[in-house]
Amino acid sequence: MQDWLVEVLVTYKEVAVVISLLVNILISIFGVIPSVFITAANLLVFGFWKGTFISFLGETIGAILSFWLYRKGFKRVVGNKLNKYPLVSKLLNTRGKDAFLLILSLRLLPFIPSGLVTFASAVGTVSLIVFLFASSIGKIPALLIEAYSVDQVTNWTTEGKLILSILSLVGLIYIIRNISKNQKENK
């Protein structure tokens, strides 16, 4: 996917930024597709800082549009069903400063899916303005870490090799634990 996107961005360089933003917005709306491949493509085509900025802009615009669409499409349906669960209800009813800090914190955590944070915020009571600022501020360090990691891996530096080794080890541990868990459940 990344190679295809790089090819498209290079081929249509006059509108490459617009294409990149549109792809990022679509990824945000779908909410389950990782954005790391578009970040990698942006870094390869535009360079580190410009590529990171374009990724940030695309993710921010995508988050705002996703928030608006999710709120219009899911708030009434999902909100009423989730209110039956006290902990979820508390999260969905967080407002103001508490909502800002919660969204900011969740954006800083790299293992929390961005689409999940946007969806929970949209079906909750947080305002668009609070979501916009908390989400955007939280995306800055998270995206810088992602961009740095992608840059190191694509340039195959020592840090990139270390990052891939750690990710491989974590993936291997995860697979072994799941296999072990499944074996215990089947006995």
Tab-separated table of C-alpha atoms in Angstrom:
chain	number	residue	atom	x	y	z
A	1	MET	CA	0.000	0.000	0.000
A	2	GLN	CA	2.811	2.375	0.929
A	3	ASP	CA	4.634	1.774	-2.372
A	4	TRP	CA	1.451	2.394	-4.345
A	5	LEU	CA	0.805	5.625	-2.462
A	6	VAL	CA	4.387	6.826	-2.968
A	7	GLU	CA	4.022	6.134	-6.684
A	8	VAL	CA	0.737	8.072	-6.847
A	9	LEU	CA	2.174	11.027	-4.898
A	10	VAL	CA	5.258	11.184	-7.116
A	11	THR	CA	3.249	10.780	-10.324
A	12	TYR	CA	0.779	13.522	-9.407
A	13	LYS	CA	3.197	15.830	-7.587
A	14	GLU	CA	1.119	18.938	-8.446
A	15	VAL	CA	-1.706	17.643	-6.241
A	16	ALA	CA	0.278	15.257	-4.023
A	17	VAL	CA	-0.504	17.152	-0.827
A	18	VAL	CA	-4.240	17.090	-1.583
A	19	ILE	CA	-4.117	13.359	-2.363
A	20	SER	CA	-2.229	12.680	0.855
A	21	LEU	CA	-4.745	14.685	2.885
A	22	LEU	CA	-7.693	12.899	1.256
A	23	VAL	CA	-6.208	9.467	1.931
A	24	ASN	CA	-5.542	10.435	5.543
A	25	ILE	CA	-9.109	11.706	5.924
A	26	LEU	CA	-10.511	8.447	4.521
A	27	ILE	CA	-8.352	6.432	6.907
A	28	SER	CA	-9.654	8.527	9.810
A	29	ILE	CA	-13.273	8.048	8.765
A	30	PHE	CA	-12.911	4.273	8.478
A	31	GLY	CA	-11.248	4.349	11.891
A	32	VAL	CA	-9.624	0.909	11.790
A	33	ILE	CA	-6.911	1.285	9.141
A	34	PRO	CA	-3.496	2.191	10.602
A	35	SER	CA	-2.132	5.487	9.312
A	36	VAL	CA	1.513	4.445	9.543
A	37	PHE	CA	1.749	3.645	5.820
A	38	ILE	CA	0.615	7.148	4.825
A	39	THR	CA	3.064	8.658	7.291
A	40	ALA	CA	5.820	6.568	5.693
A	41	ALA	CA	4.755	7.629	2.203
A	42	ASN	CA	4.655	11.285	3.234
A	43	LEU	CA	8.142	11.067	4.734
A	44	LEU	CA	9.543	9.414	1.605
A	45	VAL	CA	7.936	11.888	-0.798
A	46	PHE	CA	8.019	15.176	1.127
A	47	GLY	CA	10.904	14.706	3.570
A	48	PHE	CA	10.776	14.358	7.346
A	49	TRP	CA	9.378	17.686	8.541
A	50	LYS	CA	7.076	18.507	5.631
A	51	GLY	CA	5.849	14.877	5.530
A	52	THR	CA	5.202	14.883	9.275
A	53	PHE	CA	3.311	18.182	9.010
A	54	ILE	CA	1.174	16.892	6.119
A	55	SER	CA	0.407	13.719	8.103
A	56	PHE	CA	-0.515	15.823	11.148
A	57	LEU	CA	-2.772	18.045	9.056
A	58	GLY	CA	-4.458	15.053	7.401
A	59	GLU	CA	-5.000	13.252	10.707
A	60	THR	CA	-6.371	16.399	12.348
A	61	ILE	CA	-8.797	17.188	9.518
A	62	GLY	CA	-9.733	13.498	9.378
A	63	ALA	CA	-10.399	13.382	13.119
A	64	ILE	CA	-12.649	16.456	12.941
A	65	LEU	CA	-14.643	15.117	9.982
A	66	SER	CA	-14.867	11.671	11.588
A	67	PHE	CA	-16.060	13.211	14.859
A	68	TRP	CA	-18.767	15.132	13.029
A	69	LEU	CA	-19.866	12.116	10.948
A	70	TYR	CA	-19.845	9.745	13.928
A	71	ARG	CA	-21.827	12.231	15.998
A	72	LYS	CA	-24.434	12.644	13.239
A	73	GLY	CA	-24.658	8.927	12.476
A	74	PHE	CA	-24.109	7.086	15.738
A	75	LYS	CA	-24.748	9.309	18.761
A	76	ARG	CA	-28.459	8.589	19.163
A	77	VAL	CA	-28.207	4.890	18.417
A	78	VAL	CA	-25.040	3.977	20.299
A	79	GLY	CA	-25.246	6.512	23.109
A	80	ASN	CA	-28.512	5.128	24.445
A	81	LYS	CA	-27.271	1.537	24.396
A	82	LEU	CA	-23.965	2.332	26.106
A	83	ASN	CA	-25.625	4.264	28.939
A	84	LYS	CA	-26.573	0.886	30.470
A	85	TYR	CA	-22.927	0.370	31.453
A	86	PRO	CA	-21.856	2.631	34.362
A	87	LEU	CA	-18.139	2.913	33.505
A	88	VAL	CA	-18.750	3.533	29.823
A	89	SER	CA	-21.505	5.985	30.689
A	90	LYS	CA	-19.098	7.920	32.909
A	91	LEU	CA	-16.550	8.090	30.089
A	92	LEU	CA	-19.155	9.207	27.574
A	93	ASN	CA	-20.494	11.891	29.913
A	94	THR	CA	-17.125	13.514	30.629
A	95	ARG	CA	-17.080	17.208	29.764
A	96	GLY	CA	-14.861	20.275	29.772
A	97	LYS	CA	-11.414	20.046	31.332
A	98	ASP	CA	-11.821	16.372	32.264
A	99	ALA	CA	-12.795	15.472	28.679
A	100	PHE	CA	-9.873	17.519	27.339
A	101	LEU	CA	-7.367	15.735	29.576
A	102	LEU	CA	-8.855	12.304	28.856
A	103	ILE	CA	-8.751	12.769	25.072
A	104	LEU	CA	-5.259	14.272	25.262
A	105	SER	CA	-4.038	11.320	27.331
A	106	LEU	CA	-5.586	8.768	25.006
A	107	ARG	CA	-4.048	10.454	21.951
A	108	LEU	CA	-0.614	10.256	23.590
A	109	LEU	CA	-0.843	6.477	24.005
A	110	PRO	CA	0.339	4.834	20.786
A	111	PHE	CA	-1.524	1.559	21.372
A	112	ILE	CA	-4.967	3.174	21.653
A	113	PRO	CA	-6.594	3.208	18.191
A	114	SER	CA	-7.223	6.754	17.029
A	115	GLY	CA	-10.616	5.807	15.562
A	116	LEU	CA	-11.757	4.470	18.933
A	117	VAL	CA	-10.894	7.742	20.688
A	118	THR	CA	-12.726	9.721	18.017
A	119	PHE	CA	-15.765	7.417	18.110
A	120	ALA	CA	-16.036	7.477	21.931
A	121	SER	CA	-15.705	11.257	21.933
A	122	ALA	CA	-18.312	11.680	19.197
A	123	VAL	CA	-20.977	9.525	20.829
A	124	GLY	CA	-20.261	11.136	24.196
A	125	THR	CA	-20.966	14.640	25.400
A	126	VAL	CA	-17.638	16.299	24.593
A	127	SER	CA	-17.864	19.402	22.426
A	128	LEU	CA	-16.231	19.610	19.018
A	129	ILE	CA	-13.956	22.445	20.214
A	130	VAL	CA	-12.669	20.481	23.220
A	131	PHE	CA	-12.160	17.430	21.000
A	132	LEU	CA	-10.358	19.496	18.332
A	133	PHE	CA	-7.824	20.997	20.731
A	134	ALA	CA	-7.220	17.913	22.872
A	135	SER	CA	-6.964	15.643	19.859
A	136	SER	CA	-4.656	17.955	17.910
A	137	ILE	CA	-2.322	18.627	20.839
A	138	GLY	CA	-2.186	14.919	21.667
A	139	LYS	CA	-1.418	13.985	18.059
A	140	ILE	CA	1.740	16.099	17.926
A	141	PRO	CA	4.018	13.968	20.151
A	142	ALA	CA	2.404	10.720	19.020
A	143	LEU	CA	2.930	11.586	15.347
A	144	LEU	CA	6.500	12.755	15.953
A	145	ILE	CA	7.291	9.404	17.581
A	146	GLU	CA	5.585	7.564	14.724
A	147	ALA	CA	7.383	9.654	12.088
A	148	TYR	CA	10.762	9.183	13.767
A	149	SER	CA	10.228	5.423	14.037
A	150	VAL	CA	9.082	5.140	10.416
A	151	ASP	CA	12.006	7.278	9.256
A	152	GLN	CA	14.497	5.119	11.136
A	153	VAL	CA	12.991	1.889	9.816
A	154	THR	CA	12.741	3.064	6.187
A	155	ASN	CA	16.339	4.334	6.295
A	156	TRP	CA	17.411	1.063	7.955
A	157	THR	CA	19.432	2.780	10.698
A	158	THR	CA	20.587	1.101	13.898
A	159	GLU	CA	17.585	2.598	15.687
A	160	GLY	CA	15.314	1.296	12.924
A	161	LYS	CA	16.725	-2.197	13.294
A	162	LEU	CA	16.229	-1.966	17.048
A	163	ILE	CA	12.631	-0.776	16.608
A	164	LEU	CA	11.878	-3.667	14.237
A	165	SER	CA	13.556	-6.147	16.590
A	166	ILE	CA	11.497	-4.950	19.544
A	167	LEU	CA	8.270	-4.999	17.516
A	168	SER	CA	9.097	-8.500	16.286
A	169	LEU	CA	9.801	-9.687	19.830
A	170	VAL	CA	6.549	-8.185	21.116
A	171	GLY	CA	4.640	-9.794	18.218
A	172	LEU	CA	6.277	-13.154	18.882
A	173	ILE	CA	5.419	-12.994	22.591
A	174	TYR	CA	1.840	-12.083	21.726
A	175	ILE	CA	1.523	-15.016	19.324
A	176	ILE	CA	3.073	-17.482	21.780
A	177	ARG	CA	0.756	-16.303	24.586
A	178	ASN	CA	-2.314	-16.659	22.350
A	179	ILE	CA	-1.286	-20.141	21.245
A	180	SER	CA	-0.636	-21.128	24.858
A	181	LYS	CA	-3.957	-19.630	25.986
A	182	ASN	CA	-5.865	-21.445	23.218
A	183	GLN	CA	-4.190	-24.740	24.103
A	184	LYS	CA	-5.182	-24.351	27.765
A	185	GLU	CA	-8.787	-23.519	26.822
A	186	ASN	CA	-9.031	-26.542	24.520
A	187	LYS	CA	-7.943	-28.995	27.269
